[in-house]
Structure formats: C-alpha cells, structure tokens
Amino acid sequence: MCLAIPGKVVEIVDAENHIAKADVGGVRRNVNIGMFDEGEVTVGDYVLIHVGFAMSKIDEHEAEETLRVLKEIGEYEPEVEQFKTTLQ
Amino acid sequence: MRFIDEYRRGDVAQKLAEQIARLTARPLKIMEVCGGHTHAIFKYGIEDLLPEQITMIHGPGCPVCVIPLGRVDDSISIALRPGVIFTTFGDMMRVPGSRTNLLDAKAVGADVRMVYSPLDALKIAKNNPGREVVFLALGFETTAPSTAMTVLQAARDGVKNFSVFCNHITIVPALKAMLDSPDLQLDGFIGPGHVSTVIGTRPYEFVAREYGKPVAVSGFEPLDVLQSVYMVVRQATEGRAEVENQYGRCVSRDGNRKALEAIFEVFEPREYFEWRGLGSIAHSGMRLKSKYAAFDAELKFEVPGLRVADPKACQCGEILKGVKKPWECKVFGTACTPETPIGSCMVSSEGACAAYYNYGRLSKIVERSA
Ligand code: SF4
C-alpha cells in the first residue's frame, strides 16, 4: 500500500481545488495536486501518485525506470487496476 | 551473482557489489526500514550480491504489518454497525484480527468497500448522505498527508457523515525504539524513500548525531538500494555517521512543506500506540486533533479498544526487529502462508515473511539453517 506509481499530467482540471488529470498506463483519472504550490505542476509533468495524491515530480526517465521496477516486482497491474477504480 | 542479469545496468551493480565487498572490514548489520525496500531486496536478490559479513535486517516499515490485532477488531466492530459503510485499502481486507478479518465481516453482511484513495471514501459519503462512511486510515507519513487533506476537504465541504478511524504512525519514534532495543545492535540504516519525500532527511539526523549510526535515504530501484548500502558501508568503514541522501531526485532536507502543514493541522501524536510484534511505542501514533473531532470515528462510534496479545505461534516481533529470520518461525510456509496468514508479516507483499515466501530465496535458507 505504500507504493507510488508514475503518471503524466495531461490536464489541470481545477487549479483552485488542486485537481489535475493524470495518465497512468493509458488510464486517465483525477489526482490531487494539493502537495504542490500553485503552478508548480503543469501539463506534461511526470508525478509519483500515491493513493490519489501526487507526491513528487520526477523526470520522464525516472518515470520509465519506476514503471519498469513496478512491473518486475509484479505491482504494476494491481496498482493500475486500483487507480482505475478511483471515483475522482 | 546469478541475479545480476535482472539489473538494468548489470555492470554498475557488479561494480557496486565489488566496492561494497572491498570496503567491508567487519560484520555489519544494516536495517532497511521500508517495506518497499524489503520487497526490492528479495525480488532482486540484493543480499546475494553482498559479502557474507553484511546482514540486512528487514525493519518495521510496513504499516499493514504492524497494525495490532486490537485495531483490526475495532475496525470490524465499526464495520458491523448498521448503516455504516466501511472503506479501506485492499491490503487490509485479509489482515487477521483476533477472530476474523474484514473479508469475513463483509461475508456476513457488513458493507466493506475497498477504495484507492481517502478521497474516494469522501465521495462515497457525499453520495450516501443517509449512511455513515468510515475510512480506515493507516500508513506512515507517506499516506498521512492524503488523509489529512481529505479531512480538510470534508470540513470545507461540510460533510457530516464521514469519519476516519486513524491508525497513522510515524517513523522516527519507531527508529528510536529500534535503536534503544537492547537485543538489537545495528550498524546503520537504509532510510525510507516516500516517507522522506514528505518529512525530509532532517528528522533522521539524531540517528547520526546521538547514536553515531550512518543513514542513507534510498530510492526504490535495485541500484538505488545497492548504492545506499554502499554509502552506509563506506561511512561505517571510515568511522563517519551522517545522513546521506541517495534519493535526492525526490527527497530534500526539509521535506514537503504543504504535506507537513496538512499533517500538523489535522493530527497530533498519541501518548502511546501499539505496534504488532513490537508492543507499545511512545508518540508513535497519530490521532485527529479535537478541532476535527467530528471526523474522528473513535469518538463517533464506541470501539472495544481492547489490547489483544499477538498469536503465540507468531514471531513477527522478532522478525520485525530482525532478531529472527522468517524461516526460523515454526509455522512459516506451513500453517502461515500468504493465503492463510497467521502473522501480519505474511499478509502484505511488503512484509518480510511474505517476501521470503514469494521469492523463496531458498538456497540461502537451506544454507543457513544447515
Ligand atoms: S511466518 Fe507467519 S507467523 Fe511466523 S513470523 Fe512470519 S507472519 Fe508471523
């Protein structure tokens, strides 16, 4: 449960309420970006997402590597499946 | 070195392993605190790359593994109340309480729902105004800001039927308990990555300053972990004790200000909190501040709140302290498996017993028990 999965920010949905849309393995859901200052996260950024909240910004290379590790330890699919279920 | 092929940069892993071997002058016990690291260490066979003199101790950093039986019983009692929708992360469903688990409660009619995020629990509350929605909050500082921000959101939106059963724990008191434990002599720590994204590296400085032990905060890739082991070994060999930051790409000295602000706004430390296998640790748990009492499930519902002793057969305490290895537990792999866990170290894939079981580093087990 302590995992974080990389996603790409594809839209700032509601800046005031800190909501952005992120793409994780082709699945797009809203995530909360309240842990960042306003304007700190922009479209095209990669973020590590943990239980629906973006925790830190990472670069594309890091995102790829993290995905690779998640896949290898067998945690990628379950994490994406859970991400899919979010009501946000 | 047969696992070296699995590394993205096998050459770098090889070099690091050689350097570690060259630097290691005496037996060293290094604890990785985070369950995510434990998982990576087993999957990538990192211990097989290390010299015999280095022992990795798999620490208490899996929040699912350390939740005590009594708190699971309390969760079940809340879940079974009429009108309650009980929401939780999926990992908690099979964690054993003293008699049953949440999955069993669901089977007998409790409305238990798995959620991905605390925000989903809040959404369920908004969609079901006639029901009481409770979120089982647990985790270290990685997860606590999410719960805090969700409570703040609920307060802003004036949601009355949402509450949190708070089991958040903090890493520093646990580290301190480890350092003060007489049966545990550690030479250094691999610090957690995601927790440190939130709290920064500053909170670990006492480990170096007051206890004279090296710390390296680490990322999750196998090479990260290997490099962090190298950092700790180098410090130990050179007689230094500092907090080094291997995961600088995500972790700063001061952490994430907004996440910390949310934690401090909503939570306060409990005097004591019980950890499965480890007993009571002062100031290691968080509860909601009285300001947010309306969102505190412990106040909203009466919970039994009983302390329940860990099952006799289970040696999770010794495992979490690294005093014993999973295969030394009598029921490991026989009565206790991931399908039928007796102890919590077997439930989550981040627990040491489950990791041993799943990746069966059996050569080592056979070799060491022979
Ligand atoms: S094998 Fe099972 S019972 Fe034994 S210590 Fe591990 S989790 Fe506990």
Tab-separated table of C-alpha atoms and ligand atoms in Angstrom:
chain	number	residue	atom	x	y	z
A	1	MET	CA	0.000	0.000	0.000
A	2	CYS	CA	2.989	2.283	0.239
A	3	LEU	CA	3.642	2.234	-3.451
A	4	ALA	CA	3.584	5.229	-5.716
A	5	ILE	CA	3.022	4.951	-9.431
A	6	PRO	CA	4.240	7.416	-12.044
A	7	GLY	CA	1.695	9.291	-14.111
A	8	LYS	CA	1.801	12.057	-16.687
A	9	VAL	CA	-0.216	15.189	-16.024
A	10	VAL	CA	-2.467	15.727	-19.035
A	11	GLU	CA	-4.744	18.483	-17.773
A	12	ILE	CA	-5.133	20.911	-14.896
A	13	VAL	CA	-8.807	20.347	-14.190
A	14	ASP	CA	-9.397	22.740	-11.314
A	15	ALA	CA	-6.446	24.762	-10.044
A	16	GLU	CA	-8.361	26.192	-7.099
A	17	ASN	CA	-9.274	22.760	-5.759
A	18	HIS	CA	-5.892	21.263	-6.742
A	19	ILE	CA	-7.248	18.761	-9.226
A	20	ALA	CA	-5.300	17.548	-12.240
A	21	LYS	CA	-5.891	14.705	-14.628
A	22	ALA	CA	-3.113	12.131	-14.869
A	23	ASP	CA	-2.477	9.338	-17.324
A	24	VAL	CA	-1.221	6.084	-15.828
A	25	GLY	CA	-0.659	3.367	-18.417
A	26	GLY	CA	-3.417	4.802	-20.616
A	27	VAL	CA	-5.872	5.165	-17.726
A	28	ARG	CA	-6.851	8.775	-17.049
A	29	ARG	CA	-8.157	9.823	-13.663
A	30	ASN	CA	-8.191	12.909	-11.500
A	31	VAL	CA	-5.470	13.225	-8.898
A	32	ASN	CA	-4.981	15.772	-6.151
A	33	ILE	CA	-2.021	18.150	-6.520
A	34	GLY	CA	-2.505	19.895	-3.171
A	35	MET	CA	1.010	18.967	-2.029
A	36	PHE	CA	2.440	21.387	-4.571
A	37	ASP	CA	2.382	25.159	-4.759
A	38	GLU	CA	0.129	26.662	-7.332
A	39	GLY	CA	1.631	26.498	-10.806
A	40	GLU	CA	4.340	24.055	-9.691
A	41	VAL	CA	2.752	21.185	-11.594
A	42	THR	CA	1.943	21.741	-15.250
A	43	VAL	CA	0.703	19.704	-18.180
A	44	GLY	CA	3.400	17.321	-19.400
A	45	ASP	CA	4.987	16.844	-15.975
A	46	TYR	CA	5.516	13.374	-14.540
A	47	VAL	CA	4.466	12.847	-10.944
A	48	LEU	CA	4.563	9.969	-8.466
A	49	ILE	CA	0.991	9.227	-7.416
A	50	HIS	CA	0.161	7.662	-4.064
A	51	VAL	CA	-3.458	6.952	-3.027
A	52	GLY	CA	-4.791	9.607	-5.385
A	53	PHE	CA	-2.316	12.349	-4.474
A	54	ALA	CA	0.670	13.496	-6.495
A	55	MET	CA	3.667	13.339	-4.135
A	56	SER	CA	6.681	14.416	-6.087
A	57	LYS	CA	7.687	15.497	-9.535
A	58	ILE	CA	10.030	13.206	-11.421
A	59	ASP	CA	11.557	13.291	-14.883
A	60	GLU	CA	10.494	11.092	-17.757
A	61	HIS	CA	13.456	8.759	-17.422
A	62	GLU	CA	12.770	8.233	-13.727
A	63	ALA	CA	9.117	7.578	-14.529
A	64	GLU	CA	10.103	4.866	-17.010
A	65	GLU	CA	12.503	3.238	-14.582
A	66	THR	CA	9.941	3.247	-11.793
A	67	LEU	CA	7.370	1.655	-14.094
A	68	ARG	CA	9.878	-0.996	-15.036
A	69	VAL	CA	10.583	-1.853	-11.405
A	70	LEU	CA	6.872	-1.926	-10.553
A	71	LYS	CA	6.302	-4.311	-13.447
A	72	GLU	CA	9.164	-6.545	-12.396
A	73	ILE	CA	8.040	-6.838	-8.813
A	74	GLY	CA	4.516	-7.601	-10.029
A	75	GLU	CA	2.941	-4.496	-8.548
A	76	TYR	CA	2.195	-2.582	-11.741
A	77	GLU	CA	-1.032	-4.307	-12.791
A	78	PRO	CA	-2.653	-4.289	-9.339
A	79	GLU	CA	-1.702	-0.629	-8.876
A	80	VAL	CA	-3.194	0.390	-12.248
A	81	GLU	CA	-6.288	-1.717	-11.520
A	82	GLN	CA	-6.760	0.174	-8.277
A	83	PHE	CA	-6.102	3.505	-9.933
A	84	LYS	CA	-8.841	2.599	-12.404
A	85	THR	CA	-11.378	2.234	-9.610
A	86	THR	CA	-10.957	5.735	-8.241
A	87	LEU	CA	-14.131	7.753	-8.161
A	88	GLN	CA	-12.304	11.023	-8.764
B	1	MET	CA	25.781	-13.356	-8.713
B	2	ARG	CA	23.086	-15.049	-10.710
B	3	PHE	CA	20.581	-12.256	-10.210
B	4	ILE	CA	22.796	-9.642	-11.709
B	5	ASP	CA	21.145	-10.052	-15.134
B	6	GLU	CA	17.977	-8.597	-13.720
B	7	TYR	CA	19.578	-5.234	-13.148
B	8	ARG	CA	19.086	-2.577	-15.730
B	9	ARG	CA	22.780	-1.823	-15.577
B	10	GLY	CA	24.337	-5.064	-14.565
B	11	ASP	CA	27.820	-3.590	-14.948
B	12	VAL	CA	27.104	-0.855	-12.420
B	13	ALA	CA	25.526	-3.315	-9.989
B	14	GLN	CA	28.567	-5.548	-10.326
B	15	LYS	CA	30.943	-2.666	-9.642
B	16	LEU	CA	28.980	-1.512	-6.639
B	17	ALA	CA	28.895	-5.032	-5.259
B	18	GLU	CA	32.672	-5.282	-5.646
B	19	GLN	CA	33.246	-1.951	-3.964
B	20	ILE	CA	30.983	-2.911	-1.095
B	21	ALA	CA	32.890	-6.156	-0.675
B	22	ARG	CA	36.211	-4.316	-0.735
B	23	LEU	CA	35.064	-1.766	1.852
B	24	THR	CA	33.510	-4.216	4.278
B	25	ALA	CA	36.052	-4.731	7.022
B	26	ARG	CA	33.865	-6.183	9.774
B	27	PRO	CA	30.414	-7.715	10.212
B	28	LEU	CA	27.704	-5.081	9.677
B	29	LYS	CA	24.004	-5.227	10.401
B	30	ILE	CA	22.097	-2.807	8.245
B	31	MET	CA	18.366	-2.287	8.634
B	32	GLU	CA	16.189	-1.285	5.729
B	33	VAL	CA	13.261	0.425	7.379
B	34	CYS	CA	10.837	0.484	4.482
B	35	GLY	CA	8.724	-2.455	3.309
B	36	GLY	CA	9.137	-1.314	-0.297
B	37	HIS	CA	12.885	-1.793	0.065
B	38	THR	CA	12.350	-5.205	1.649
B	39	HIS	CA	10.323	-6.220	-1.380
B	40	ALA	CA	13.029	-4.979	-3.779
B	41	ILE	CA	15.820	-6.655	-1.780
B	42	PHE	CA	14.121	-10.043	-2.152
B	43	LYS	CA	12.968	-9.644	-5.715
B	44	TYR	CA	16.414	-8.628	-6.935
B	45	GLY	CA	18.354	-10.905	-4.619
B	46	ILE	CA	20.355	-7.969	-3.314
B	47	GLU	CA	21.534	-9.986	-0.322
B	48	ASP	CA	23.161	-12.435	-2.729
B	49	LEU	CA	25.311	-9.593	-4.056
B	50	LEU	CA	26.546	-8.597	-0.631
B	51	PRO	CA	29.506	-10.058	1.226
B	52	GLU	CA	28.773	-12.602	3.963
B	53	GLN	CA	29.685	-10.069	6.606
B	54	ILE	CA	26.726	-7.840	5.777
B	55	THR	CA	23.346	-8.812	7.191
B	56	MET	CA	20.261	-6.962	6.044
B	57	ILE	CA	17.676	-6.633	8.794
B	58	HIS	CA	14.169	-6.112	7.485
B	59	GLY	CA	12.637	-3.444	9.646
B	60	PRO	CA	9.156	-2.449	10.757
B	61	GLY	CA	8.342	-0.214	7.795
B	62	CYS	CA	5.202	-1.909	6.548
B	63	PRO	CA	2.164	-0.221	8.118
B	64	VAL	CA	-0.130	-3.126	7.271
B	65	CYS	CA	2.241	-5.497	9.054
B	66	VAL	CA	2.410	-3.553	12.299
B	67	ILE	CA	-1.270	-2.805	12.846
B	68	PRO	CA	-2.179	-4.590	16.087
B	69	LEU	CA	-4.922	-7.209	16.415
B	70	GLY	CA	-6.990	-4.944	18.648
B	71	ARG	CA	-7.209	-2.230	15.998
B	72	VAL	CA	-8.346	-4.773	13.401
B	73	ASP	CA	-11.003	-5.950	15.860
B	74	ASP	CA	-12.094	-2.324	16.354
B	75	SER	CA	-12.333	-1.858	12.579
B	76	ILE	CA	-14.517	-4.951	12.294
B	77	SER	CA	-16.746	-3.747	15.101
B	78	ILE	CA	-17.283	-0.415	13.332
B	79	ALA	CA	-17.855	-2.143	10.001
B	80	LEU	CA	-20.545	-4.379	11.502
B	81	ARG	CA	-22.627	-1.453	12.798
B	82	PRO	CA	-25.890	-0.993	10.932
B	83	GLY	CA	-25.835	1.884	8.474
B	84	VAL	CA	-22.034	2.047	8.260
B	85	ILE	CA	-20.112	1.879	5.009
B	86	PHE	CA	-16.576	0.887	5.978
B	87	THR	CA	-13.892	1.835	3.466
B	88	THR	CA	-10.312	0.589	3.370
B	89	PHE	CA	-7.299	-0.015	1.173
B	90	GLY	CA	-7.416	-3.505	-0.307
B	91	ASP	CA	-4.340	-4.677	1.637
B	92	MET	CA	-6.269	-4.561	4.901
B	93	MET	CA	-9.016	-6.974	3.893
B	94	ARG	CA	-7.193	-10.165	4.890
B	95	VAL	CA	-5.221	-8.845	7.844
B	96	PRO	CA	-6.214	-11.093	10.724
B	97	GLY	CA	-7.887	-9.702	13.819
B	98	SER	CA	-8.164	-11.859	16.913
B	99	ARG	CA	-11.005	-13.896	15.435
B	100	THR	CA	-11.888	-12.734	11.932
B	101	ASN	CA	-10.835	-10.254	9.277
B	102	LEU	CA	-12.649	-7.578	7.256
B	103	LEU	CA	-13.313	-10.005	4.427
B	104	ASP	CA	-15.203	-12.274	6.836
B	105	ALA	CA	-17.135	-9.268	8.137
B	106	LYS	CA	-18.144	-8.463	4.571
B	107	ALA	CA	-19.264	-12.045	4.040
B	108	VAL	CA	-21.629	-11.814	6.976
B	109	GLY	CA	-23.201	-8.637	5.667
B	110	ALA	CA	-21.016	-5.689	6.667
B	111	ASP	CA	-20.756	-3.083	3.922
B	112	VAL	CA	-16.981	-3.076	3.489
B	113	ARG	CA	-15.646	-1.395	0.370
B	114	MET	CA	-12.135	-1.203	-0.983
B	115	VAL	CA	-11.044	2.248	-2.047
B	116	TYR	CA	-7.987	3.507	-3.853
B	117	SER	CA	-7.879	6.868	-2.099
B	118	PRO	CA	-9.320	8.511	1.034
B	119	LEU	CA	-10.887	10.976	-1.391
B	120	ASP	CA	-12.935	8.087	-2.799
B	121	ALA	CA	-14.233	7.380	0.703
B	122	LEU	CA	-15.257	11.019	0.995
B	123	LYS	CA	-17.010	10.791	-2.349
B	124	ILE	CA	-18.935	7.720	-1.157
B	125	ALA	CA	-20.036	9.735	1.886
B	126	LYS	CA	-21.290	12.542	-0.328
B	127	ASN	CA	-23.183	10.062	-2.482
B	128	ASN	CA	-24.755	8.320	0.536
B	129	PRO	CA	-25.941	11.089	2.870
B	130	GLY	CA	-28.091	8.663	4.871
B	131	ARG	CA	-25.153	6.414	5.746
B	132	GLU	CA	-22.094	6.811	7.958
B	133	VAL	CA	-18.934	6.372	5.943
B	134	VAL	CA	-15.755	5.452	7.809
B	135	PHE	CA	-12.285	5.358	6.293
B	136	LEU	CA	-9.656	3.095	7.838
B	137	ALA	CA	-6.616	5.353	7.730
B	138	LEU	CA	-3.200	3.804	8.093
B	139	GLY	CA	0.318	4.336	6.928
B	140	PHE	CA	3.405	6.349	7.707
B	141	GLU	CA	3.980	9.968	6.766
B	142	THR	CA	3.714	8.884	3.131
B	143	THR	CA	-0.020	8.393	3.451
B	144	ALA	CA	-0.896	10.683	6.369
B	145	PRO	CA	-0.970	13.901	4.288
B	146	SER	CA	-3.584	12.332	1.989
B	147	THR	CA	-5.818	11.516	4.939
B	148	ALA	CA	-5.242	14.976	6.430
B	149	MET	CA	-6.085	16.722	3.161
B	150	THR	CA	-9.218	14.599	2.819
B	151	VAL	CA	-10.366	15.577	6.327
B	152	LEU	CA	-9.719	19.235	5.478
B	153	GLN	CA	-11.742	18.817	2.299
B	154	ALA	CA	-14.601	17.197	4.251
B	155	ALA	CA	-14.549	20.103	6.705
B	156	ARG	CA	-14.609	22.651	3.875
B	157	ASP	CA	-17.486	20.850	2.169
B	158	GLY	CA	-19.407	20.481	5.461
B	159	VAL	CA	-19.705	16.688	5.111
B	160	LYS	CA	-21.270	15.302	8.298
B	161	ASN	CA	-21.358	11.569	7.618
B	162	PHE	CA	-17.654	10.996	7.021
B	163	SER	CA	-15.101	9.945	9.616
B	164	VAL	CA	-11.658	8.439	9.868
B	165	PHE	CA	-10.515	5.528	12.020
B	166	CYS	CA	-6.984	6.765	12.420
B	167	ASN	CA	-4.056	4.348	12.643
B	168	HIS	CA	-1.372	6.569	11.204
B	169	ILE	CA	2.090	6.003	12.605
B	170	THR	CA	5.333	7.915	12.439
B	171	ILE	CA	8.739	6.597	11.542
B	172	VAL	CA	11.063	8.422	13.911
B	173	PRO	CA	9.716	7.008	17.228
B	174	ALA	CA	9.912	3.529	15.675
B	175	LEU	CA	13.555	4.108	14.725
B	176	LYS	CA	14.271	5.336	18.204
B	177	ALA	CA	12.652	2.225	19.682
B	178	MET	CA	14.855	0.086	17.436
B	179	LEU	CA	17.963	1.986	18.471
B	180	ASP	CA	17.097	1.693	22.156
B	181	SER	CA	16.260	-2.003	21.965
B	182	PRO	CA	18.972	-3.927	23.856
B	183	ASP	CA	18.644	-7.089	21.754
B	184	LEU	CA	19.239	-5.229	18.554
B	185	GLN	CA	22.679	-3.971	17.599
B	186	LEU	CA	22.505	-2.162	14.300
B	187	ASP	CA	25.350	-0.569	12.398
B	188	GLY	CA	23.343	1.591	10.031
B	189	PHE	CA	20.063	2.284	8.291
B	190	ILE	CA	18.667	2.457	4.788
B	191	GLY	CA	16.102	5.236	5.206
B	192	PRO	CA	12.684	5.124	3.540
B	193	GLY	CA	12.127	6.936	0.248
B	194	HIS	CA	8.499	8.001	0.067
B	195	VAL	CA	8.252	8.832	3.772
B	196	SER	CA	11.265	11.075	3.340
B	197	THR	CA	9.692	12.828	0.370
B	198	VAL	CA	7.257	14.149	2.979
B	199	ILE	CA	9.381	14.589	6.121
B	200	GLY	CA	12.770	15.259	4.504
B	201	THR	CA	16.090	13.933	5.788
B	202	ARG	CA	16.420	16.281	8.772
B	203	PRO	CA	14.365	14.080	11.169
B	204	TYR	CA	16.976	11.287	10.859
B	205	GLU	CA	19.878	13.471	11.865
B	206	PHE	CA	19.560	12.403	15.515
B	207	VAL	CA	20.422	8.848	14.439
B	208	ALA	CA	23.831	10.028	13.273
B	209	ARG	CA	24.327	12.683	15.939
B	210	GLU	CA	23.075	10.917	19.060
B	211	TYR	CA	23.561	7.271	18.191
B	212	GLY	CA	26.532	7.559	15.863
B	213	LYS	CA	24.926	5.399	13.165
B	214	PRO	CA	25.075	6.057	9.418
B	215	VAL	CA	21.875	6.586	7.428
B	216	ALA	CA	21.317	6.619	3.669
B	217	VAL	CA	17.861	7.596	2.413
B	218	SER	CA	17.185	5.435	-0.625
B	219	GLY	CA	15.128	5.226	-3.786
B	220	PHE	CA	13.383	2.025	-4.862
B	221	GLU	CA	15.277	0.813	-7.865
B	222	PRO	CA	17.593	-2.080	-7.097
B	223	LEU	CA	20.589	0.057	-7.983
B	224	ASP	CA	19.368	2.725	-5.558
B	225	VAL	CA	19.268	0.223	-2.736
B	226	LEU	CA	22.677	-1.174	-3.609
B	227	GLN	CA	24.143	2.307	-3.757
B	228	SER	CA	22.622	3.132	-0.382
B	229	VAL	CA	24.153	0.017	1.138
B	230	TYR	CA	27.460	1.205	-0.302
B	231	MET	CA	27.004	4.629	1.331
B	232	VAL	CA	26.303	3.103	4.737
B	233	VAL	CA	29.215	0.683	4.494
B	234	ARG	CA	31.564	3.471	3.433
B	235	GLN	CA	30.514	5.617	6.373
B	236	ALA	CA	30.894	2.720	8.791
B	237	THR	CA	34.343	1.877	7.451
B	238	GLU	CA	35.524	5.474	7.516
B	239	GLY	CA	34.106	5.932	11.007
B	240	ARG	CA	31.631	8.599	9.917
B	241	ALA	CA	27.967	8.887	10.867
B	242	GLU	CA	25.868	11.162	8.695
B	243	VAL	CA	22.570	11.238	6.896
B	244	GLU	CA	23.279	10.825	3.210
B	245	ASN	CA	20.612	11.284	0.607
B	246	GLN	CA	20.775	8.769	-2.207
B	247	TYR	CA	17.240	9.699	-3.351
B	248	GLY	CA	17.973	13.388	-3.925
B	249	ARG	CA	15.810	13.390	-7.013
B	250	CYS	CA	12.695	13.203	-4.801
B	251	VAL	CA	13.853	13.995	-1.272
B	252	SER	CA	15.052	17.270	0.230
B	253	ARG	CA	16.368	18.037	3.711
B	254	ASP	CA	13.157	19.760	4.749
B	255	GLY	CA	10.573	17.601	3.018
B	256	ASN	CA	7.296	18.720	1.514
B	257	ARG	CA	6.036	21.825	3.291
B	258	LYS	CA	2.415	21.553	2.234
B	259	ALA	CA	2.149	17.898	3.159
B	260	LEU	CA	3.674	18.586	6.580
B	261	GLU	CA	1.360	21.542	7.144
B	262	ALA	CA	-1.653	19.335	6.469
B	263	ILE	CA	-0.380	16.687	8.904
B	264	PHE	CA	0.232	19.227	11.684
B	265	GLU	CA	-3.111	20.922	11.099
B	266	VAL	CA	-5.161	17.742	11.433
B	267	PHE	CA	-3.184	15.293	13.583
B	268	GLU	CA	-1.437	15.208	16.945
B	269	PRO	CA	0.702	12.477	18.475
B	270	ARG	CA	-0.869	9.885	20.757
B	271	GLU	CA	0.897	9.200	24.049
B	272	TYR	CA	1.324	5.586	23.027
B	273	PHE	CA	0.465	3.419	20.097
B	274	GLU	CA	0.642	-0.328	19.920
B	275	TRP	CA	2.642	-1.984	17.118
B	276	ARG	CA	2.046	-5.594	16.300
B	277	GLY	CA	5.038	-7.597	17.372
B	278	LEU	CA	6.807	-4.612	18.883
B	279	GLY	CA	4.484	-3.525	21.669
B	280	SER	CA	3.707	-0.005	22.710
B	281	ILE	CA	5.882	2.826	21.356
B	282	ALA	CA	5.611	6.328	22.819
B	283	HIS	CA	4.393	9.087	20.497
B	284	SER	CA	4.440	6.753	17.517
B	285	GLY	CA	0.782	7.063	16.563
B	286	MET	CA	-1.315	9.985	15.363
B	287	ARG	CA	-4.897	10.896	16.168
B	288	LEU	CA	-7.167	13.676	15.000
B	289	LYS	CA	-6.938	16.954	16.881
B	290	SER	CA	-10.032	17.899	18.891
B	291	LYS	CA	-10.700	20.595	16.321
B	292	TYR	CA	-11.543	17.799	13.896
B	293	ALA	CA	-13.306	15.575	16.452
B	294	ALA	CA	-16.396	15.465	14.250
B	295	PHE	CA	-14.366	13.370	11.786
B	296	ASP	CA	-12.901	11.006	14.370
B	297	ALA	CA	-14.511	7.572	14.142
B	298	GLU	CA	-13.109	6.635	17.550
B	299	LEU	CA	-15.255	9.354	19.103
B	300	LYS	CA	-18.236	8.894	16.840
B	301	PHE	CA	-18.570	5.157	17.477
B	302	GLU	CA	-17.771	3.238	20.580
B	303	VAL	CA	-14.989	0.829	19.796
B	304	PRO	CA	-13.982	-2.031	22.082
B	305	GLY	CA	-10.424	-0.664	22.170
B	306	LEU	CA	-9.042	-3.851	23.668
B	307	ARG	CA	-5.397	-4.756	23.639
B	308	VAL	CA	-5.081	-8.250	22.260
B	309	ALA	CA	-1.891	-10.250	22.601
B	310	ASP	CA	-0.230	-11.392	19.379
B	311	PRO	CA	-0.835	-15.058	18.490
B	312	LYS	CA	1.569	-17.332	20.332
B	313	ALA	CA	2.898	-19.108	17.287
B	314	CYS	CA	3.766	-15.864	15.554
B	315	GLN	CA	7.223	-14.446	15.798
B	316	CYS	CA	6.531	-11.258	13.876
B	317	GLY	CA	8.059	-9.217	16.699
B	318	GLU	CA	11.392	-10.977	16.393
B	319	ILE	CA	11.161	-10.739	12.607
B	320	LEU	CA	10.418	-7.018	12.651
B	321	LYS	CA	13.330	-6.421	14.971
B	322	GLY	CA	15.497	-8.594	12.791
B	323	VAL	CA	16.367	-10.857	15.715
B	324	LYS	CA	14.985	-13.846	13.818
B	325	LYS	CA	14.662	-14.671	10.159
B	326	PRO	CA	11.282	-15.717	8.754
B	327	TRP	CA	12.318	-19.316	8.126
B	328	GLU	CA	13.123	-19.653	11.807
B	329	CYS	CA	9.429	-19.263	12.641
B	330	LYS	CA	7.911	-22.704	13.222
B	331	VAL	CA	4.782	-22.047	11.175
B	332	PHE	CA	6.495	-20.253	8.271
B	333	GLY	CA	5.333	-21.731	4.964
B	334	THR	CA	3.280	-24.433	6.687
B	335	ALA	CA	0.428	-23.050	8.781
B	336	CYS	CA	1.353	-19.483	7.798
B	337	THR	CA	1.264	-18.622	4.098
B	338	PRO	CA	0.064	-15.548	2.167
B	339	GLU	CA	-3.287	-17.340	1.631
B	340	THR	CA	-3.696	-18.200	5.308
B	341	PRO	CA	-1.580	-15.664	7.174
B	342	ILE	CA	-1.190	-16.066	10.915
B	343	GLY	CA	1.025	-13.069	11.381
B	344	SER	CA	0.839	-9.774	9.599
B	345	CYS	CA	4.368	-10.057	8.158
B	346	MET	CA	2.851	-12.646	5.834
B	347	VAL	CA	-0.098	-10.518	4.683
B	348	SER	CA	1.347	-7.648	2.761
B	349	SER	CA	3.789	-8.221	-0.075
B	350	GLU	CA	5.980	-5.712	1.742
B	351	GLY	CA	6.229	-7.900	4.834
B	352	ALA	CA	9.447	-9.831	5.359
B	353	CYS	CA	7.770	-13.246	5.676
B	354	ALA	CA	5.702	-12.776	2.514
B	355	ALA	CA	8.774	-11.571	0.647
B	356	TYR	CA	10.772	-14.625	1.716
B	357	TYR	CA	7.856	-16.842	0.838
B	358	ASN	CA	7.139	-15.303	-2.577
B	359	TYR	CA	10.673	-15.043	-3.813
B	360	GLY	CA	11.847	-18.169	-1.997
B	361	ARG	CA	15.475	-17.345	-1.638
B	362	LEU	CA	15.634	-20.932	-0.619
B	363	SER	CA	19.298	-21.516	-1.295
B	364	LYS	CA	20.079	-19.081	1.468
B	365	ILE	CA	17.506	-20.593	3.782
B	366	VAL	CA	18.820	-24.114	3.311
B	367	GLU	CA	22.408	-22.996	3.515
B	368	ARG	CA	21.929	-21.021	6.704
B	369	SER	CA	19.759	-23.490	8.551
B	370	ALA	CA	22.037	-26.393	7.673
C	1	SF4	S1	5.803	-16.857	9.309
C	1	SF4	FE1	3.772	-16.053	9.842
C	1	SF4	S2	3.545	-16.492	11.983
C	1	SF4	FE2	5.715	-16.719	11.540
C	1	SF4	S3	6.594	-14.694	11.991
C	1	SF4	FE3	6.064	-14.690	9.823
C	1	SF4	S4	3.999	-13.841	9.745
C	1	SF4	FE4	4.382	-14.405	11.888
